[in-house]
PDB file of C-alpha atoms in Angstrom:
ATOM      1  CA  MET Q1098       9.448   8.830 -19.047  1.00  0.00           C
ATOM      2  CA  LYS Q1099       8.870   5.214 -19.887  1.00  0.00           C
ATOM      3  CA  VAL Q1100       5.378   3.815 -19.263  1.00  0.00           C
ATOM      4  CA  SER Q1101       4.153   0.337 -19.738  1.00  0.00           C
ATOM      5  CA  LEU Q1102       0.481   0.038 -20.566  1.00  0.00           C
ATOM      6  CA  PHE Q1103      -1.673  -2.475 -18.683  1.00  0.00           C
ATOM      7  CA  VAL Q1104      -4.640  -2.596 -20.964  1.00  0.00           C
ATOM      8  CA  THR Q1105      -7.044  -4.908 -19.013  1.00  0.00           C
ATOM      9  CA  CYS Q1106      -9.290  -7.614 -20.341  1.00  0.00           C
ATOM     10  CA  LEU Q1107     -12.430  -5.378 -20.961  1.00  0.00           C
ATOM     11  CA  ILE Q1108     -10.494  -2.824 -22.889  1.00  0.00           C
ATOM     12  CA  ASP Q1109      -8.683  -5.461 -24.940  1.00  0.00           C
ATOM     13  CA  LEU Q1110     -11.982  -7.255 -25.793  1.00  0.00           C
ATOM     14  CA  PHE Q1111     -14.679  -4.548 -25.827  1.00  0.00           C
ATOM     15  CA  TYR Q1112     -13.193  -1.022 -25.511  1.00  0.00           C
ATOM     16  CA  THR Q1113     -10.144  -0.934 -27.772  1.00  0.00           C
ATOM     17  CA  GLU Q1114     -10.700   2.826 -28.390  1.00  0.00           C
ATOM     18  CA  VAL Q1115     -10.031   3.389 -24.649  1.00  0.00           C
ATOM     19  CA  GLY Q1116      -6.658   1.793 -25.028  1.00  0.00           C
ATOM     20  CA  LYS Q1117      -5.874   3.797 -28.076  1.00  0.00           C
ATOM     21  CA  ALA Q1118      -6.952   7.086 -26.329  1.00  0.00           C
ATOM     22  CA  THR Q1119      -4.802   6.253 -23.319  1.00  0.00           C
ATOM     23  CA  VAL Q1120      -1.722   5.721 -25.465  1.00  0.00           C
ATOM     24  CA  GLU Q1121      -2.268   8.903 -27.500  1.00  0.00           C
ATOM     25  CA  LEU Q1122      -2.849  10.940 -24.377  1.00  0.00           C
ATOM     26  CA  LEU Q1123       0.318   9.683 -22.624  1.00  0.00           C
ATOM     27  CA  GLU Q1124       2.470  10.124 -25.746  1.00  0.00           C
ATOM     28  CA  ARG Q1125       1.233  13.637 -26.197  1.00  0.00           C
ATOM     29  CA  LEU Q1126       2.311  14.371 -22.572  1.00  0.00           C
ATOM     30  CA  GLY Q1127       5.802  13.158 -23.430  1.00  0.00           C
ATOM     31  CA  CYS Q1128       5.739   9.573 -22.219  1.00  0.00           C
ATOM     32  CA  LYS Q1129       7.280   6.660 -24.141  1.00  0.00           C
ATOM     33  CA  VAL Q1130       4.617   3.938 -24.005  1.00  0.00           C
ATOM     34  CA  ASP Q1131       5.301   0.247 -24.507  1.00  0.00           C
ATOM     35  CA  PHE Q1132       2.980  -2.762 -24.423  1.00  0.00           C
ATOM     36  CA  PRO Q1133       4.361  -5.899 -22.803  1.00  0.00           C
ATOM     37  CA  GLU Q1134       2.591  -8.542 -24.856  1.00  0.00           C
ATOM     38  CA  ALA Q1135       2.971 -11.246 -22.158  1.00  0.00           C
ATOM     39  CA  GLN Q1136       0.450  -9.483 -19.891  1.00  0.00           C
ATOM     40  CA  THR Q1137      -2.812 -11.265 -19.148  1.00  0.00           C
ATOM     41  CA  CYS Q1138      -5.781 -10.870 -16.751  1.00  0.00           C
ATOM     42  CA  CYS Q1139      -4.811  -9.396 -13.317  1.00  0.00           C
ATOM     43  CA  GLY Q1140      -6.691 -12.378 -11.740  1.00  0.00           C
ATOM     44  CA  GLN Q1141      -9.438 -10.398 -10.092  1.00  0.00           C
ATOM     45  CA  PRO Q1142     -12.528 -12.284 -11.378  1.00  0.00           C
ATOM     46  CA  ALA Q1143     -11.081 -15.692 -10.361  1.00  0.00           C
ATOM     47  CA  TYR Q1144      -9.792 -14.422  -7.033  1.00  0.00           C
ATOM     48  CA  ASN Q1145     -13.061 -12.700  -6.009  1.00  0.00           C
ATOM     49  CA  SER Q1146     -14.855 -16.016  -6.971  1.00  0.00           C
ATOM     50  CA  GLY Q1147     -12.702 -18.004  -4.588  1.00  0.00           C
ATOM     51  CA  TYR Q1148     -10.357 -19.566  -7.092  1.00  0.00           C
ATOM     52  CA  VAL Q1149      -7.285 -18.291  -5.342  1.00  0.00           C
ATOM     53  CA  LYS Q1150      -4.843 -20.935  -6.683  1.00  0.00           C
ATOM     54  CA  GLU Q1151      -5.888 -20.363 -10.289  1.00  0.00           C
ATOM     55  CA  ALA Q1152      -5.803 -16.557  -9.817  1.00  0.00           C
ATOM     56  CA  LYS Q1153      -2.265 -16.701  -8.488  1.00  0.00           C
ATOM     57  CA  GLU Q1154      -1.046 -18.145 -11.742  1.00  0.00           C
ATOM     58  CA  ALA Q1155      -2.425 -15.173 -13.657  1.00  0.00           C
ATOM     59  CA  MET Q1156      -0.892 -12.821 -11.058  1.00  0.00           C
ATOM     60  CA  LYS Q1157       2.553 -14.504 -11.437  1.00  0.00           C
ATOM     61  CA  GLN Q1158       2.385 -13.975 -15.197  1.00  0.00           C
ATOM     62  CA  MET Q1159       1.548 -10.322 -14.668  1.00  0.00           C
ATOM     63  CA  MET Q1160       4.560  -9.819 -12.411  1.00  0.00           C
ATOM     64  CA  ARG Q1161       6.775 -11.512 -15.069  1.00  0.00           C
ATOM     65  CA  ALA Q1162       5.300  -9.393 -17.862  1.00  0.00           C
ATOM     66  CA  PHE Q1163       5.907  -6.040 -16.071  1.00  0.00           C
ATOM     67  CA  ALA Q1164       9.190  -6.948 -14.312  1.00  0.00           C
ATOM     68  CA  ASP Q1165      11.183  -4.463 -16.302  1.00  0.00           C
ATOM     69  CA  ALA Q1166       8.703  -1.618 -16.361  1.00  0.00           C
ATOM     70  CA  ASP Q1167       9.467   1.755 -14.819  1.00  0.00           C
ATOM     71  CA  TYR Q1168       5.741   2.683 -14.422  1.00  0.00           C
ATOM     72  CA  VAL Q1169       2.672   0.529 -15.017  1.00  0.00           C
ATOM     73  CA  VAL Q1170      -0.349   2.664 -16.027  1.00  0.00           C
ATOM     74  CA  THR Q1171      -3.852   1.328 -16.574  1.00  0.00           C
ATOM     75  CA  PRO Q1172      -7.148   3.070 -17.484  1.00  0.00           C
ATOM     76  CA  SER Q1173      -8.889   1.024 -14.852  1.00  0.00           C
ATOM     77  CA  GLY Q1174      -9.158   1.838 -11.153  1.00  0.00           C
ATOM     78  CA  SER Q1175     -10.413  -1.687 -10.383  1.00  0.00           C
ATOM     79  CA  CYS Q1176      -7.504  -3.499 -12.062  1.00  0.00           C
ATOM     80  CA  ALA Q1177      -5.040  -1.078 -10.544  1.00  0.00           C
ATOM     81  CA  ALA Q1178      -6.481  -1.772  -7.084  1.00  0.00           C
ATOM     82  CA  MET Q1179      -6.060  -5.491  -7.724  1.00  0.00           C
ATOM     83  CA  LEU Q1180      -2.391  -5.148  -8.533  1.00  0.00           C
ATOM     84  CA  LYS Q1181      -2.091  -3.161  -5.264  1.00  0.00           C
ATOM     85  CA  GLU Q1182      -3.479  -6.250  -3.524  1.00  0.00           C
ATOM     86  CA  TYR Q1183      -0.727  -8.577  -4.721  1.00  0.00           C
ATOM     87  CA  PRO Q1184       1.716  -7.857  -1.726  1.00  0.00           C
ATOM     88  CA  HIS Q1185      -1.137  -9.046   0.633  1.00  0.00           C
ATOM     89  CA  ILE Q1186      -1.974 -12.066  -1.501  1.00  0.00           C
ATOM     90  CA  PHE Q1187       1.689 -13.184  -1.750  1.00  0.00           C
ATOM     91  CA  HIS Q1188       2.634 -12.199   1.829  1.00  0.00           C
ATOM     92  CA  GLY Q1189       5.117 -14.754   3.182  1.00  0.00           C
ATOM     93  CA  ASP Q1190       5.880 -16.215  -0.249  1.00  0.00           C
ATOM     94  CA  PRO Q1191       9.635 -16.308  -0.438  1.00  0.00           C
ATOM     95  CA  GLU Q1192       9.687 -16.302  -4.260  1.00  0.00           C
ATOM     96  CA  TRP Q1193       6.929 -13.820  -5.055  1.00  0.00           C
ATOM     97  CA  GLU Q1194       6.410 -11.410  -2.228  1.00  0.00           C
ATOM     98  CA  ALA Q1195       9.220  -8.987  -3.144  1.00  0.00           C
ATOM     99  CA  GLU Q1196       8.108  -8.964  -6.792  1.00  0.00           C
ATOM    100  CA  ALA Q1197       4.493  -8.313  -5.764  1.00  0.00           C
ATOM    101  CA  LYS Q1198       5.625  -5.346  -3.726  1.00  0.00           C
ATOM    102  CA  ARG Q1199       7.684  -3.923  -6.642  1.00  0.00           C
ATOM    103  CA  LEU Q1200       4.776  -4.278  -9.081  1.00  0.00           C
ATOM    104  CA  ALA Q1201       2.254  -2.659  -6.634  1.00  0.00           C
ATOM    105  CA  ALA Q1202       4.590   0.218  -5.993  1.00  0.00           C
ATOM    106  CA  LYS Q1203       4.947   1.196  -9.655  1.00  0.00           C
ATOM    107  CA  THR Q1204       1.327   0.724 -10.708  1.00  0.00           C
ATOM    108  CA  TYR Q1205      -0.978   3.717 -11.260  1.00  0.00           C
ATOM    109  CA  GLU Q1206      -4.511   4.286 -12.500  1.00  0.00           C
ATOM    110  CA  LEU Q1207      -4.397   6.709 -15.477  1.00  0.00           C
ATOM    111  CA  THR Q1208      -5.793   9.827 -13.838  1.00  0.00           C
ATOM    112  CA  GLN Q1209      -3.750   9.117 -10.688  1.00  0.00           C
ATOM    113  CA  PHE Q1210      -0.617   9.012 -12.904  1.00  0.00           C
ATOM    114  CA  LEU Q1211      -1.487  12.210 -14.725  1.00  0.00           C
ATOM    115  CA  VAL Q1212      -2.157  14.227 -11.633  1.00  0.00           C
ATOM    116  CA  ASP Q1213       0.244  12.739  -9.051  1.00  0.00           C
ATOM    117  CA  VAL Q1214       3.241  11.711 -11.171  1.00  0.00           C
ATOM    118  CA  LEU Q1215       3.163  13.943 -14.266  1.00  0.00           C
ATOM    119  CA  LYS Q1216       1.692  16.839 -12.218  1.00  0.00           C
ATOM    120  CA  VAL Q1217      -0.718  17.744 -15.066  1.00  0.00           C
ATOM    121  CA  GLU Q1218      -4.300  18.749 -14.673  1.00  0.00           C
ATOM    122  CA  ASP Q1219      -5.006  20.502 -18.022  1.00  0.00           C
ATOM    123  CA  VAL Q1220      -4.238  18.134 -20.841  1.00  0.00           C
ATOM    124  CA  GLY Q1221      -5.640  20.468 -23.521  1.00  0.00           C
ATOM    125  CA  ALA Q1222      -8.881  18.489 -24.018  1.00  0.00           C
ATOM    126  CA  SER Q1223     -12.110  19.958 -25.392  1.00  0.00           C
ATOM    127  CA  LEU Q1224     -15.542  18.407 -25.362  1.00  0.00           C
ATOM    128  CA  HIS Q1225     -18.777  20.468 -25.630  1.00  0.00           C
ATOM    129  CA  GLY Q1226     -21.742  19.375 -23.618  1.00  0.00           C
ATOM    130  CA  ARG Q1227     -23.174  18.636 -20.097  1.00  0.00           C
ATOM    131  CA  ALA Q1228     -21.579  15.735 -18.336  1.00  0.00           C
ATOM    132  CA  THR Q1229     -21.669  13.919 -15.008  1.00  0.00           C
ATOM    133  CA  TYR Q1230     -19.023  11.573 -13.520  1.00  0.00           C
ATOM    134  CA  HIS Q1231     -19.673   8.053 -12.107  1.00  0.00           C
ATOM    135  CA  THR Q1232     -17.354   7.190  -9.157  1.00  0.00           C
ATOM    136  CA  SER Q1233     -16.669   3.478  -9.356  1.00  0.00           C
ATOM    137  CA  CYS Q1234     -16.528   1.632  -6.068  1.00  0.00           C
ATOM    138  CA  HIS Q1235     -13.108  -0.103  -6.514  1.00  0.00           C
ATOM    139  CA  MET Q1236     -11.349   3.077  -7.733  1.00  0.00           C
ATOM    140  CA  THR Q1237     -12.608   5.314  -4.904  1.00  0.00           C
ATOM    141  CA  ARG Q1238     -12.916   2.841  -1.970  1.00  0.00           C
ATOM    142  CA  LEU Q1239     -10.107   0.410  -2.629  1.00  0.00           C
ATOM    143  CA  LEU Q1240      -7.593   2.360  -4.669  1.00  0.00           C
ATOM    144  CA  GLY Q1241      -8.464   5.706  -2.991  1.00  0.00           C
ATOM    145  CA  VAL Q1242      -8.442   7.782  -6.214  1.00  0.00           C
ATOM    146  CA  LYS Q1243     -11.233  10.333  -5.794  1.00  0.00           C
ATOM    147  CA  ASP Q1244     -10.146  13.912  -6.775  1.00  0.00           C
ATOM    148  CA  ALA Q1245      -7.737  13.279  -9.713  1.00  0.00           C
ATOM    149  CA  PRO Q1246     -10.538  12.499 -12.294  1.00  0.00           C
ATOM    150  CA  LEU Q1247     -12.616  15.561 -11.326  1.00  0.00           C
ATOM    151  CA  ARG Q1248      -9.584  17.882 -11.346  1.00  0.00           C
ATOM    152  CA  LEU Q1249      -8.820  16.741 -14.884  1.00  0.00           C
ATOM    153  CA  LEU Q1250     -12.355  16.991 -16.106  1.00  0.00           C
ATOM    154  CA  GLU Q1251     -12.738  20.499 -14.672  1.00  0.00           C
ATOM    155  CA  HIS Q1252     -10.094  21.674 -17.256  1.00  0.00           C
ATOM    156  CA  VAL Q1253     -11.764  20.160 -20.240  1.00  0.00           C
ATOM    157  CA  LYS Q1254     -12.826  23.158 -22.428  1.00  0.00           C
ATOM    158  CA  GLY Q1255     -16.554  23.300 -23.247  1.00  0.00           C
ATOM    159  CA  LEU Q1256     -17.486  20.641 -20.760  1.00  0.00           C
ATOM    160  CA  GLU Q1257     -20.102  21.557 -18.108  1.00  0.00           C
ATOM    161  CA  LEU Q1258     -19.531  19.112 -15.278  1.00  0.00           C
ATOM    162  CA  VAL Q1259     -22.424  18.603 -12.886  1.00  0.00           C
ATOM    163  CA  PRO Q1260     -22.467  16.401  -9.708  1.00  0.00           C
ATOM    164  CA  LEU Q1261     -24.197  13.024  -9.893  1.00  0.00           C
ATOM    165  CA  PRO Q1262     -26.759  12.543  -7.096  1.00  0.00           C
ATOM    166  CA  ASN Q1263     -25.945   9.686  -4.776  1.00  0.00           C
ATOM    167  CA  ALA Q1264     -22.691   9.247  -6.655  1.00  0.00           C
ATOM    168  CA  HIS Q1265     -21.408   6.947  -3.879  1.00  0.00           C
ATOM    169  CA  GLN Q1266     -23.876   4.253  -4.809  1.00  0.00           C
ATOM    170  CA  CYS Q1267     -22.766   1.170  -6.755  1.00  0.00           C
ATOM    171  CA  CYS Q1268     -23.996   0.871 -10.406  1.00  0.00           C
ATOM    172  CA  GLY Q1269     -24.803  -2.783  -9.792  1.00  0.00           C
ATOM    173  CA  PHE Q1270     -21.989  -4.291 -11.767  1.00  0.00           C
ATOM    174  CA  GLY Q1271     -19.677  -5.591  -9.075  1.00  0.00           C
ATOM    175  CA  GLY Q1272     -18.085  -8.147 -11.361  1.00  0.00           C
ATOM    176  CA  THR Q1273     -19.668 -11.529 -10.781  1.00  0.00           C
ATOM    177  CA  PHE Q1274     -22.380  -9.864  -8.673  1.00  0.00           C
ATOM    178  CA  SER Q1275     -24.186  -8.696 -11.837  1.00  0.00           C
ATOM    179  CA  VAL Q1276     -24.248 -12.282 -13.026  1.00  0.00           C
ATOM    180  CA  LYS Q1277     -25.238 -13.904  -9.785  1.00  0.00           C
ATOM    181  CA  MET Q1278     -27.750 -11.267  -8.675  1.00  0.00           C
ATOM    182  CA  GLY Q1279     -29.162 -10.150 -11.966  1.00  0.00           C
ATOM    183  CA  PRO Q1280     -32.497  -8.738 -10.825  1.00  0.00           C
ATOM    184  CA  ILE Q1281     -30.869  -6.768  -8.001  1.00  0.00           C
ATOM    185  CA  SER Q1282     -28.151  -5.473 -10.251  1.00  0.00           C
ATOM    186  CA  GLU Q1283     -30.813  -4.332 -12.725  1.00  0.00           C
ATOM    187  CA  GLN Q1284     -32.570  -2.317 -10.101  1.00  0.00           C
ATOM    188  CA  MET Q1285     -29.339  -0.683  -9.016  1.00  0.00           C
ATOM    189  CA  VAL Q1286     -28.367   0.311 -12.513  1.00  0.00           C
ATOM    190  CA  ASP Q1287     -31.817   1.648 -13.227  1.00  0.00           C
ATOM    191  CA  GLU Q1288     -31.590   3.844 -10.219  1.00  0.00           C
ATOM    192  CA  LYS Q1289     -28.145   5.060 -11.322  1.00  0.00           C
ATOM    193  CA  ILE Q1290     -29.566   5.949 -14.811  1.00  0.00           C
ATOM    194  CA  GLY Q1291     -32.394   7.816 -13.135  1.00  0.00           C
ATOM    195  CA  HIS Q1292     -29.878  10.080 -11.328  1.00  0.00           C
ATOM    196  CA  ILE Q1293     -28.053  10.665 -14.660  1.00  0.00           C
ATOM    197  CA  GLU Q1294     -31.303  11.714 -16.277  1.00  0.00           C
ATOM    198  CA  GLU Q1295     -32.064  13.875 -13.210  1.00  0.00           C
ATOM    199  CA  VAL Q1296     -29.078  16.205 -14.050  1.00  0.00           C
ATOM    200  CA  GLU Q1297     -29.890  16.123 -17.770  1.00  0.00           C
ATOM    201  CA  ALA Q1298     -26.472  14.960 -18.757  1.00  0.00           C
ATOM    202  CA  ASP Q1299     -25.385  14.515 -22.346  1.00  0.00           C
ATOM    203  CA  TYR Q1300     -22.442  12.428 -21.279  1.00  0.00           C
ATOM    204  CA  LEU Q1301     -21.836   9.890 -18.539  1.00  0.00           C
ATOM    205  CA  ILE Q1302     -18.121   9.700 -17.856  1.00  0.00           C
ATOM    206  CA  GLY Q1303     -16.410   6.957 -15.860  1.00  0.00           C
ATOM    207  CA  ALA Q1304     -12.951   5.464 -15.277  1.00  0.00           C
ATOM    208  CA  ASP Q1305     -13.752   1.742 -15.060  1.00  0.00           C
ATOM    209  CA  CYS Q1306     -14.976  -0.142 -18.101  1.00  0.00           C
ATOM    210  CA  GLY Q1307     -16.777  -2.669 -15.990  1.00  0.00           C
ATOM    211  CA  CYS Q1308     -19.157   0.099 -14.732  1.00  0.00           C
ATOM    212  CA  LEU Q1309     -19.421   1.578 -18.179  1.00  0.00           C
ATOM    213  CA  LEU Q1310     -20.255  -1.779 -19.731  1.00  0.00           C
ATOM    214  CA  ASN Q1311     -23.080  -2.197 -17.152  1.00  0.00           C
ATOM    215  CA  ILE Q1312     -24.496   1.359 -17.289  1.00  0.00           C
ATOM    216  CA  GLY Q1313     -23.987   1.791 -21.005  1.00  0.00           C
ATOM    217  CA  GLY Q1314     -25.589  -1.517 -21.817  1.00  0.00           C
ATOM    218  CA  ARG Q1315     -28.658  -0.652 -19.835  1.00  0.00           C
ATOM    219  CA  ILE Q1316     -28.771   2.873 -21.364  1.00  0.00           C
ATOM    220  CA  ALA Q1317     -28.676   1.324 -24.828  1.00  0.00           C
ATOM    221  CA  ARG Q1318     -31.368  -1.234 -23.967  1.00  0.00           C
ATOM    222  CA  LEU Q1319     -33.656   1.557 -22.627  1.00  0.00           C
ATOM    223  CA  GLY Q1320     -32.953   3.728 -25.673  1.00  0.00           C
ATOM    224  CA  LYS Q1321     -31.731   6.697 -23.597  1.00  0.00           C
ATOM    225  CA  PRO Q1322     -29.987   9.564 -25.483  1.00  0.00           C
ATOM    226  CA  ILE Q1323     -26.940   9.594 -23.186  1.00  0.00           C
ATOM    227  CA  ARG Q1324     -23.465   9.012 -24.507  1.00  0.00           C
ATOM    228  CA  VAL Q1325     -21.170   6.904 -22.245  1.00  0.00           C
ATOM    229  CA  MET Q1326     -17.455   7.764 -22.372  1.00  0.00           C
ATOM    230  CA  HIS Q1327     -14.371   6.539 -20.623  1.00  0.00           C
ATOM    231  CA  ILE Q1328     -12.376   9.473 -19.065  1.00  0.00           C
ATOM    232  CA  ALA Q1329      -9.437   8.635 -21.354  1.00  0.00           C
ATOM    233  CA  GLU Q1330     -11.592   9.293 -24.344  1.00  0.00           C
ATOM    234  CA  VAL Q1331     -12.709  12.617 -22.903  1.00  0.00           C
ATOM    235  CA  LEU Q1332      -9.139  13.708 -22.052  1.00  0.00           C
ATOM    236  CA  ASN Q1333      -8.065  12.781 -25.528  1.00  0.00           C
ATOM    237  CA  ALA Q1334     -11.016  14.631 -27.176  1.00  0.00           C
ATOM    238  CA  ARG Q1335     -10.368  17.681 -29.380  1.00  0.00           C
ATOM    239  CA  ASN Q1336     -13.846  18.881 -30.529  1.00  0.00           C
TER     240      ASN Q1336
END
C-alpha cells in the first residue's frame, strides 16, 4: 500500500522524531511511504485568522503536492481536519473544487488510517508505565476520530491506560488563541495538568503536536515529572 506522508509544520520544525516514528510504524506494517517535498502548510493558521486569500494559495500547493497520492496520512488530527475542509472552502470553484474533494477523500489521521484502513489495533508496541490520553478538540470534534487512538493504546504491552478527568476540555492551545489570550490559555493548561497529576500518570499521550507543545511546554516550565509523548512514538516504542 502506497502512503504519502503529510508531515505538518510543527512536526517538521519541532517534533521530527514524531515524523520518523510515523514512517517506521507504517513501513513495519507493510506500507510503502513517500514524502512529497512540495508539501507546505495546510493553511489552517492563516485561514483561522481571517486571511482566506493567502490561505488558499497554501491549500492549492497542498493539492498539487499530493495529486498523485493514493493515501495521505498525517500524525495530526487538526491538520487532517483542515484538509477535510477544503471541499467547503473551494465549493463552486471550477478549477479547484474537484481536486479539493479528491484530497479530502484520501486523507487520514494516523490512528484513523491504522484502525479503519489497515484494520490493525495491535501494532506490537510495548511501553511500561502509567499513561493518560489527551483528546484534542480538532481531532475529536471536527475530524470525528475518538475511538481509534484508545483502541491502539489498549494493546500496548506494559502500558496502564487511565482515563483523564474532564478529557473533553480544551488544553488552552487553540492555535492563535494561546497567543491572543495568553492568561486565559495559561489557566486552561494549568487545569489540564492538574487532571494529569490527579491520575498520577507517568506519560501524557496525545495525537496533535499543537496540544503537546502547549501542555509539554507548561509541564517543563513547572518542572513536573511527566513525559509527554505523541501517540506515534508510543506505537513505535519497543521497551
